[in-house]
Amino acid sequence: LSSHKRGSTYVYFDLKVFRLYLLNFIASNSLPYVLVDNHSFKLLLEYLKDDLAFSVSSFTVHSDLNNVFEKERDWLKLKLALNENRFALALDKRRFENGDEILAITLHYFNDAHDLEPFTIGFGWLNKHSIYKCLENTLMEYGIKDCIVSITKGIGGPVNGLLQKFTRSTFANELKISGEVQCAKKVFNLVTEVILTYTFFKTKRTKRFE
């Protein structure tokens, strides 16, 4: 209910819209969704609307988050299915404070307008599946296993074996990958070395810089 010169007006309260705004607030500020069960937050909800605290909980927020994720995933699957270009992958392994590890998979490709588009398509839990299984499951889910043109990695160890196994199984008879890119820093160093060697400077064995 709001008042102004022309009198009072009533604004319809849409619970679904409120929960989406709440979800956006939590995600934008990297907050734990369980904060909605906190007593002080419940008091805030009750001040806004008497019965609001009964309709908003960590369960409802988690449900809303899953629904948004599934819609975004379905939209991305359709978008990738319509694309005729190949995709580049970037792999990275992350470790949490509790010791859990995930394989983060980022996809890059040029759309029909020749704009580069990046998407994070997978967070595979390494304590539940092997590193190869995480990658394979993600690519199969999005239907792009046979459309990979390059793989960039910022980590070594298990990922080296993963790439060898993946390239053997995926590109045995068709596309060949010339090699994986280790990381952006490695690429920059290689390019800089070429420029310094062949473009502006002369290489000598003396300490004098030309």
PDB file of N, CA and C in Angstrom, residues 131-208:
ATOM      1  N   ILE A 131      39.228 -37.897 -13.449  1.00  0.00           N
ATOM      2  CA  ILE A 131      39.353 -36.640 -14.172  1.00  0.00           C
ATOM      3  C   ILE A 131      38.923 -36.819 -15.624  1.00  0.00           C
ATOM      4  N   TYR A 132      39.194 -38.011 -16.196  1.00  0.00           N
ATOM      5  CA  TYR A 132      38.770 -38.273 -17.575  1.00  0.00           C
ATOM      6  C   TYR A 132      37.252 -38.390 -17.662  1.00  0.00           C
ATOM      7  N   LYS A 133      36.659 -39.053 -16.681  1.00  0.00           N
ATOM      8  CA  LYS A 133      35.208 -39.237 -16.678  1.00  0.00           C
ATOM      9  C   LYS A 133      34.486 -37.900 -16.544  1.00  0.00           C
ATOM     10  N   CYS A 134      35.053 -36.984 -15.763  1.00  0.00           N
ATOM     11  CA  CYS A 134      34.453 -35.651 -15.600  1.00  0.00           C
ATOM     12  C   CYS A 134      34.378 -34.931 -16.944  1.00  0.00           C
ATOM     13  N   LEU A 135      35.477 -34.969 -17.687  1.00  0.00           N
ATOM     14  CA  LEU A 135      35.514 -34.302 -18.987  1.00  0.00           C
ATOM     15  C   LEU A 135      34.581 -34.979 -19.975  1.00  0.00           C
ATOM     16  N   GLU A 136      34.635 -36.306 -20.042  1.00  0.00           N
ATOM     17  CA  GLU A 136      33.818 -37.042 -21.004  1.00  0.00           C
ATOM     18  C   GLU A 136      32.324 -36.849 -20.732  1.00  0.00           C
ATOM     19  N   ASN A 137      31.920 -36.926 -19.475  1.00  0.00           N
ATOM     20  CA  ASN A 137      30.502 -36.757 -19.136  1.00  0.00           C
ATOM     21  C   ASN A 137      29.990 -35.377 -19.524  1.00  0.00           C
ATOM     22  N   THR A 138      30.808 -34.347 -19.288  1.00  0.00           N
ATOM     23  CA  THR A 138      30.395 -32.985 -19.600  1.00  0.00           C
ATOM     24  C   THR A 138      30.232 -32.789 -21.101  1.00  0.00           C
ATOM     25  N   LEU A 139      31.202 -33.277 -21.881  1.00  0.00           N
ATOM     26  CA  LEU A 139      31.141 -33.111 -23.332  1.00  0.00           C
ATOM     27  C   LEU A 139      29.999 -33.921 -23.933  1.00  0.00           C
ATOM     28  N   MET A 140      29.733 -35.093 -23.387  1.00  0.00           N
ATOM     29  CA  MET A 140      28.613 -35.894 -23.873  1.00  0.00           C
ATOM     30  C   MET A 140      27.287 -35.219 -23.545  1.00  0.00           C
ATOM     31  N   GLU A 141      27.203 -34.618 -22.364  1.00  0.00           N
ATOM     32  CA  GLU A 141      25.964 -33.950 -21.948  1.00  0.00           C
ATOM     33  C   GLU A 141      25.609 -32.815 -22.890  1.00  0.00           C
ATOM     34  N   TYR A 142      26.619 -32.070 -23.330  1.00  0.00           N
ATOM     35  CA  TYR A 142      26.374 -30.936 -24.223  1.00  0.00           C
ATOM     36  C   TYR A 142      26.465 -31.322 -25.699  1.00  0.00           C
ATOM     37  N   GLY A 143      26.771 -32.588 -26.002  1.00  0.00           N
ATOM     38  CA  GLY A 143      26.790 -33.047 -27.376  1.00  0.00           C
ATOM     39  C   GLY A 143      27.907 -32.476 -28.230  1.00  0.00           C
ATOM     40  N   ILE A 144      29.083 -32.214 -27.644  1.00  0.00           N
ATOM     41  CA  ILE A 144      30.167 -31.574 -28.400  1.00  0.00           C
ATOM     42  C   ILE A 144      31.470 -32.373 -28.328  1.00  0.00           C
ATOM     43  N   LYS A 145      31.386 -33.634 -27.974  1.00  0.00           N
ATOM     44  CA  LYS A 145      32.620 -34.413 -27.804  1.00  0.00           C
ATOM     45  C   LYS A 145      33.434 -34.487 -29.087  1.00  0.00           C
ATOM     46  N   ASP A 146      32.775 -34.541 -30.247  1.00  0.00           N
ATOM     47  CA  ASP A 146      33.475 -34.663 -31.523  1.00  0.00           C
ATOM     48  C   ASP A 146      33.704 -33.315 -32.201  1.00  0.00           C
ATOM     49  N   CYS A 147      33.544 -32.222 -31.446  1.00  0.00           N
ATOM     50  CA  CYS A 147      33.670 -30.889 -32.055  1.00  0.00           C
ATOM     51  C   CYS A 147      34.762 -30.051 -31.398  1.00  0.00           C
ATOM     52  N   ILE A 148      35.721 -30.693 -30.742  1.00  0.00           N
ATOM     53  CA  ILE A 148      36.767 -29.975 -30.029  1.00  0.00           C
ATOM     54  C   ILE A 148      37.972 -29.764 -30.945  1.00  0.00           C
ATOM     55  N   VAL A 149      38.464 -28.537 -30.999  1.00  0.00           N
ATOM     56  CA  VAL A 149      39.605 -28.234 -31.863  1.00  0.00           C
ATOM     57  C   VAL A 149      40.881 -28.004 -31.071  1.00  0.00           C
ATOM     58  N   SER A 150      40.788 -27.616 -29.803  1.00  0.00           N
ATOM     59  CA  SER A 150      41.988 -27.392 -28.998  1.00  0.00           C
ATOM     60  C   SER A 150      41.641 -27.477 -27.521  1.00  0.00           C
ATOM     61  N   ILE A 151      42.667 -27.748 -26.720  1.00  0.00           N
ATOM     62  CA  ILE A 151      42.496 -27.825 -25.270  1.00  0.00           C
ATOM     63  C   ILE A 151      43.594 -27.024 -24.604  1.00  0.00           C
ATOM     64  N   THR A 152      43.218 -26.092 -23.754  1.00  0.00           N
ATOM     65  CA  THR A 152      44.163 -25.278 -23.003  1.00  0.00           C
ATOM     66  C   THR A 152      44.147 -25.737 -21.557  1.00  0.00           C
ATOM     67  N   LYS A 153      45.307 -25.854 -20.960  1.00  0.00           N
ATOM     68  CA  LYS A 153      45.354 -26.288 -19.568  1.00  0.00           C
ATOM     69  C   LYS A 153      46.320 -25.408 -18.782  1.00  0.00           C
ATOM     70  N   GLY A 154      45.984 -25.200 -17.527  1.00  0.00           N
ATOM     71  CA  GLY A 154      46.850 -24.439 -16.651  1.00  0.00           C
ATOM     72  C   GLY A 154      47.471 -25.293 -15.582  1.00  0.00           C
ATOM     73  N   ILE A 155      47.332 -26.612 -15.704  1.00  0.00           N
ATOM     74  CA  ILE A 155      47.817 -27.527 -14.689  1.00  0.00           C
ATOM     75  C   ILE A 155      48.490 -28.700 -15.365  1.00  0.00           C
ATOM     76  N   GLY A 156      49.338 -29.417 -14.647  1.00  0.00           N
ATOM     77  CA  GLY A 156      50.032 -30.567 -15.213  1.00  0.00           C
ATOM     78  C   GLY A 156      49.586 -31.838 -14.541  1.00  0.00           C
ATOM     79  N   GLY A 157      50.510 -32.789 -14.396  1.00  0.00           N
ATOM     80  CA  GLY A 157      50.197 -34.021 -13.688  1.00  0.00           C
ATOM     81  C   GLY A 157      49.120 -34.828 -14.362  1.00  0.00           C
ATOM     82  N   PRO A 158      47.998 -35.101 -13.666  1.00  0.00           N
ATOM     83  CA  PRO A 158      46.946 -35.959 -14.218  1.00  0.00           C
ATOM     84  C   PRO A 158      46.353 -35.450 -15.520  1.00  0.00           C
ATOM     85  N   VAL A 159      46.374 -34.116 -15.719  1.00  0.00           N
ATOM     86  CA  VAL A 159      45.761 -33.567 -16.929  1.00  0.00           C
ATOM     87  C   VAL A 159      46.553 -33.944 -18.173  1.00  0.00           C
ATOM     88  N   ASN A 160      47.869 -34.113 -18.043  1.00  0.00           N
ATOM     89  CA  ASN A 160      48.667 -34.522 -19.186  1.00  0.00           C
ATOM     90  C   ASN A 160      48.207 -35.886 -19.703  1.00  0.00           C
ATOM     91  N   GLY A 161      48.026 -36.830 -18.790  1.00  0.00           N
ATOM     92  CA  GLY A 161      47.524 -38.147 -19.169  1.00  0.00           C
ATOM     93  C   GLY A 161      46.103 -38.077 -19.707  1.00  0.00           C
ATOM     94  N   LEU A 162      45.287 -37.189 -19.123  1.00  0.00           N
ATOM     95  CA  LEU A 162      43.916 -37.010 -19.576  1.00  0.00           C
ATOM     96  C   LEU A 162      43.888 -36.580 -21.033  1.00  0.00           C
ATOM     97  N   LEU A 163      44.707 -35.614 -21.404  1.00  0.00           N
ATOM     98  CA  LEU A 163      44.705 -35.106 -22.771  1.00  0.00           C
ATOM     99  C   LEU A 163      45.168 -36.167 -23.760  1.00  0.00           C
ATOM    100  N   GLN A 164      46.159 -36.934 -23.387  1.00  0.00           N
ATOM    101  CA  GLN A 164      46.632 -37.988 -24.276  1.00  0.00           C
ATOM    102  C   GLN A 164      45.542 -39.026 -24.527  1.00  0.00           C
ATOM    103  N   LYS A 165      44.868 -39.433 -23.468  1.00  0.00           N
ATOM    104  CA  LYS A 165      43.793 -40.420 -23.597  1.00  0.00           C
ATOM    105  C   LYS A 165      42.625 -39.850 -24.388  1.00  0.00           C
ATOM    106  N   PHE A 166      42.293 -38.590 -24.128  1.00  0.00           N
ATOM    107  CA  PHE A 166      41.161 -37.962 -24.797  1.00  0.00           C
ATOM    108  C   PHE A 166      41.414 -37.810 -26.290  1.00  0.00           C
ATOM    109  N   THR A 167      42.594 -37.338 -26.669  1.00  0.00           N
ATOM    110  CA  THR A 167      42.888 -37.148 -28.093  1.00  0.00           C
ATOM    111  C   THR A 167      42.944 -38.476 -28.832  1.00  0.00           C
ATOM    112  N   ARG A 168      43.432 -39.531 -28.165  1.00  0.00           N
ATOM    113  CA  ARG A 168      43.486 -40.845 -28.819  1.00  0.00           C
ATOM    114  C   ARG A 168      42.078 -41.381 -29.072  1.00  0.00           C
ATOM    115  N   SER A 169      41.177 -41.189 -28.112  1.00  0.00           N
ATOM    116  CA  SER A 169      39.832 -41.748 -28.233  1.00  0.00           C
ATOM    117  C   SER A 169      38.928 -40.921 -29.131  1.00  0.00           C
ATOM    118  N   THR A 170      39.169 -39.612 -29.212  1.00  0.00           N
ATOM    119  CA  THR A 170      38.258 -38.728 -29.930  1.00  0.00           C
ATOM    120  C   THR A 170      38.690 -38.479 -31.362  1.00  0.00           C
ATOM    121  N   PHE A 171      39.974 -38.328 -31.579  1.00  0.00           N
ATOM    122  CA  PHE A 171      40.458 -37.925 -32.891  1.00  0.00           C
ATOM    123  C   PHE A 171      41.288 -39.018 -33.570  1.00  0.00           C
ATOM    124  N   ALA A 172      40.943 -40.272 -33.292  1.00  0.00           N
ATOM    125  CA  ALA A 172      41.752 -41.374 -33.816  1.00  0.00           C
ATOM    126  C   ALA A 172      41.766 -41.394 -35.341  1.00  0.00           C
ATOM    127  N   ASN A 173      40.629 -41.132 -35.964  1.00  0.00           N
ATOM    128  CA  ASN A 173      40.542 -41.269 -37.415  1.00  0.00           C
ATOM    129  C   ASN A 173      40.226 -39.960 -38.140  1.00  0.00           C
ATOM    130  N   GLU A 174      39.926 -38.907 -37.401  1.00  0.00           N
ATOM    131  CA  GLU A 174      39.508 -37.681 -38.062  1.00  0.00           C
ATOM    132  C   GLU A 174      40.455 -36.527 -37.721  1.00  0.00           C
ATOM    133  N   LEU A 175      39.986 -35.605 -36.883  1.00  0.00           N
ATOM    134  CA  LEU A 175      40.745 -34.397 -36.582  1.00  0.00           C
ATOM    135  C   LEU A 175      41.921 -34.695 -35.668  1.00  0.00           C
ATOM    136  N   LYS A 176      43.049 -34.100 -35.952  1.00  0.00           N
ATOM    137  CA  LYS A 176      44.235 -34.258 -35.126  1.00  0.00           C
ATOM    138  C   LYS A 176      44.547 -32.947 -34.417  1.00  0.00           C
ATOM    139  N   ILE A 177      44.817 -33.025 -33.121  1.00  0.00           N
ATOM    140  CA  ILE A 177      45.229 -31.842 -32.360  1.00  0.00           C
ATOM    141  C   ILE A 177      46.749 -31.770 -32.407  1.00  0.00           C
ATOM    142  N   SER A 178      47.259 -30.593 -32.771  1.00  0.00           N
ATOM    143  CA  SER A 178      48.707 -30.447 -32.891  1.00  0.00           C
ATOM    144  C   SER A 178      49.385 -30.458 -31.532  1.00  0.00           C
ATOM    145  N   GLY A 179      48.648 -30.144 -30.484  1.00  0.00           N
ATOM    146  CA  GLY A 179      49.225 -30.142 -29.144  1.00  0.00           C
ATOM    147  C   GLY A 179      48.411 -29.243 -28.238  1.00  0.00           C
ATOM    148  N   GLU A 180      48.480 -29.493 -26.945  1.00  0.00           N
ATOM    149  CA  GLU A 180      47.717 -28.677 -26.012  1.00  0.00           C
ATOM    150  C   GLU A 180      48.512 -27.422 -25.646  1.00  0.00           C
ATOM    151  N   VAL A 181      47.800 -26.378 -25.328  1.00  0.00           N
ATOM    152  CA  VAL A 181      48.416 -25.135 -24.871  1.00  0.00           C
ATOM    153  C   VAL A 181      48.447 -25.176 -23.357  1.00  0.00           C
ATOM    154  N   GLN A 182      49.595 -24.953 -22.766  1.00  0.00           N
ATOM    155  CA  GLN A 182      49.714 -25.135 -21.316  1.00  0.00           C
ATOM    156  C   GLN A 182      48.989 -24.043 -20.536  1.00  0.00           C
ATOM    157  N   CYS A 183      49.192 -22.807 -20.890  1.00  0.00           N
ATOM    158  CA  CYS A 183      48.492 -21.706 -20.233  1.00  0.00           C
ATOM    159  C   CYS A 183      48.785 -20.422 -20.996  1.00  0.00           C
ATOM    160  N   ALA A 184      48.055 -19.349 -20.675  1.00  0.00           N
ATOM    161  CA  ALA A 184      48.241 -18.080 -21.373  1.00  0.00           C
ATOM    162  C   ALA A 184      49.646 -17.522 -21.152  1.00  0.00           C
ATOM    163  N   LYS A 185      50.188 -17.710 -19.961  1.00  0.00           N
ATOM    164  CA  LYS A 185      51.530 -17.227 -19.666  1.00  0.00           C
ATOM    165  C   LYS A 185      52.557 -17.906 -20.562  1.00  0.00           C
ATOM    166  N   LYS A 186      52.397 -19.214 -20.767  1.00  0.00           N
ATOM    167  CA  LYS A 186      53.312 -19.953 -21.627  1.00  0.00           C
ATOM    168  C   LYS A 186      53.248 -19.429 -23.058  1.00  0.00           C
ATOM    169  N   VAL A 187      52.032 -19.188 -23.549  1.00  0.00           N
ATOM    170  CA  VAL A 187      51.862 -18.660 -24.896  1.00  0.00           C
ATOM    171  C   VAL A 187      52.524 -17.292 -25.024  1.00  0.00           C
ATOM    172  N   PHE A 188      52.298 -16.440 -24.044  1.00  0.00           N
ATOM    173  CA  PHE A 188      52.877 -15.094 -24.072  1.00  0.00           C
ATOM    174  C   PHE A 188      54.406 -15.153 -24.087  1.00  0.00           C
ATOM    175  N   ASN A 189      54.963 -16.040 -23.280  1.00  0.00           N
ATOM    176  CA  ASN A 189      56.421 -16.170 -23.248  1.00  0.00           C
ATOM    177  C   ASN A 189      56.976 -16.643 -24.585  1.00  0.00           C
ATOM    178  N   LEU A 190      56.291 -17.600 -25.226  1.00  0.00           N
ATOM    179  CA  LEU A 190      56.743 -18.093 -26.520  1.00  0.00           C
ATOM    180  C   LEU A 190      56.688 -17.004 -27.591  1.00  0.00           C
ATOM    181  N   VAL A 191      55.585 -16.256 -27.599  1.00  0.00           N
ATOM    182  CA  VAL A 191      55.440 -15.179 -28.580  1.00  0.00           C
ATOM    183  C   VAL A 191      56.491 -14.103 -28.363  1.00  0.00           C
ATOM    184  N   THR A 192      56.698 -13.722 -27.099  1.00  0.00           N
ATOM    185  CA  THR A 192      57.697 -12.704 -26.783  1.00  0.00           C
ATOM    186  C   THR A 192      59.089 -13.147 -27.208  1.00  0.00           C
ATOM    187  N   GLU A 193      59.407 -14.396 -27.000  1.00  0.00           N
ATOM    188  CA  GLU A 193      60.715 -14.920 -27.378  1.00  0.00           C
ATOM    189  C   GLU A 193      60.928 -14.822 -28.885  1.00  0.00           C
ATOM    190  N   VAL A 194      59.890 -15.137 -29.653  1.00  0.00           N
ATOM    191  CA  VAL A 194      59.994 -15.046 -31.108  1.00  0.00           C
ATOM    192  C   VAL A 194      60.198 -13.606 -31.551  1.00  0.00           C
ATOM    193  N   ILE A 195      59.438 -12.690 -30.952  1.00  0.00           N
ATOM    194  CA  ILE A 195      59.560 -11.272 -31.320  1.00  0.00           C
ATOM    195  C   ILE A 195      60.955 -10.752 -31.015  1.00  0.00           C
ATOM    196  N   LEU A 196      61.449 -11.056 -29.824  1.00  0.00           N
ATOM    197  CA  LEU A 196      62.772 -10.566 -29.430  1.00  0.00           C
ATOM    198  C   LEU A 196      63.876 -11.179 -30.297  1.00  0.00           C
ATOM    199  N   THR A 197      63.684 -12.407 -30.737  1.00  0.00           N
ATOM    200  CA  THR A 197      64.727 -13.101 -31.495  1.00  0.00           C
ATOM    201  C   THR A 197      64.763 -12.667 -32.958  1.00  0.00           C
ATOM    202  N   TYR A 198      63.596 -12.479 -33.570  1.00  0.00           N
ATOM    203  CA  TYR A 198      63.562 -12.296 -35.020  1.00  0.00           C
ATOM    204  C   TYR A 198      63.118 -10.916 -35.494  1.00  0.00           C
ATOM    205  N   THR A 199      62.700 -10.055 -34.599  1.00  0.00           N
ATOM    206  CA  THR A 199      62.131  -8.783 -35.069  1.00  0.00           C
ATOM    207  C   THR A 199      63.009  -7.579 -34.765  1.00  0.00           C
ATOM    208  N   PHE A 200      63.062  -7.163 -33.527  1.00  0.00           N
ATOM    209  CA  PHE A 200      63.692  -5.888 -33.206  1.00  0.00           C
ATOM    210  C   PHE A 200      65.104  -6.021 -32.661  1.00  0.00           C
ATOM    211  N   PHE A 201      65.489  -7.164 -32.171  1.00  0.00           N
ATOM    212  CA  PHE A 201      66.758  -7.269 -31.460  1.00  0.00           C
ATOM    213  C   PHE A 201      67.654  -8.341 -32.081  1.00  0.00           C
ATOM    214  N   LYS A 202      68.930  -8.165 -31.866  1.00  0.00           N
ATOM    215  CA  LYS A 202      69.911  -9.143 -32.309  1.00  0.00           C
ATOM    216  C   LYS A 202      70.391  -9.949 -31.099  1.00  0.00           C
ATOM    217  N   THR A 203      70.471 -11.233 -31.286  1.00  0.00           N
ATOM    218  CA  THR A 203      70.917 -12.096 -30.200  1.00  0.00           C
ATOM    219  C   THR A 203      72.424 -12.284 -30.272  1.00  0.00           C
ATOM    220  N   LYS A 204      73.128 -11.966 -29.176  1.00  0.00           N
ATOM    221  CA  LYS A 204      74.571 -12.150 -29.102  1.00  0.00           C
ATOM    222  C   LYS A 204      74.918 -12.822 -27.788  1.00  0.00           C
ATOM    223  N   ARG A 205      76.086 -13.385 -27.742  1.00  0.00           N
ATOM    224  CA  ARG A 205      76.515 -14.064 -26.526  1.00  0.00           C
ATOM    225  C   ARG A 205      77.202 -13.121 -25.558  1.00  0.00           C
ATOM    226  N   THR A 206      77.214 -11.825 -25.820  1.00  0.00           N
ATOM    227  CA  THR A 206      77.844 -10.855 -24.929  1.00  0.00           C
ATOM    228  C   THR A 206      76.795 -10.318 -23.963  1.00  0.00           C
ATOM    229  N   LYS A 207      77.239  -9.610 -22.943  1.00  0.00           N
ATOM    230  CA  LYS A 207      76.330  -9.018 -21.962  1.00  0.00           C
ATOM    231  C   LYS A 207      75.797  -7.671 -22.415  1.00  0.00           C
ATOM    232  N   ARG A 208      76.298  -7.173 -23.555  1.00  0.00           N
ATOM    233  CA  ARG A 208      75.864  -5.877 -24.063  1.00  0.00           C
ATOM    234  C   ARG A 208      74.513  -6.036 -24.775  1.00  0.00           C
TER     235      ARG A 208
END
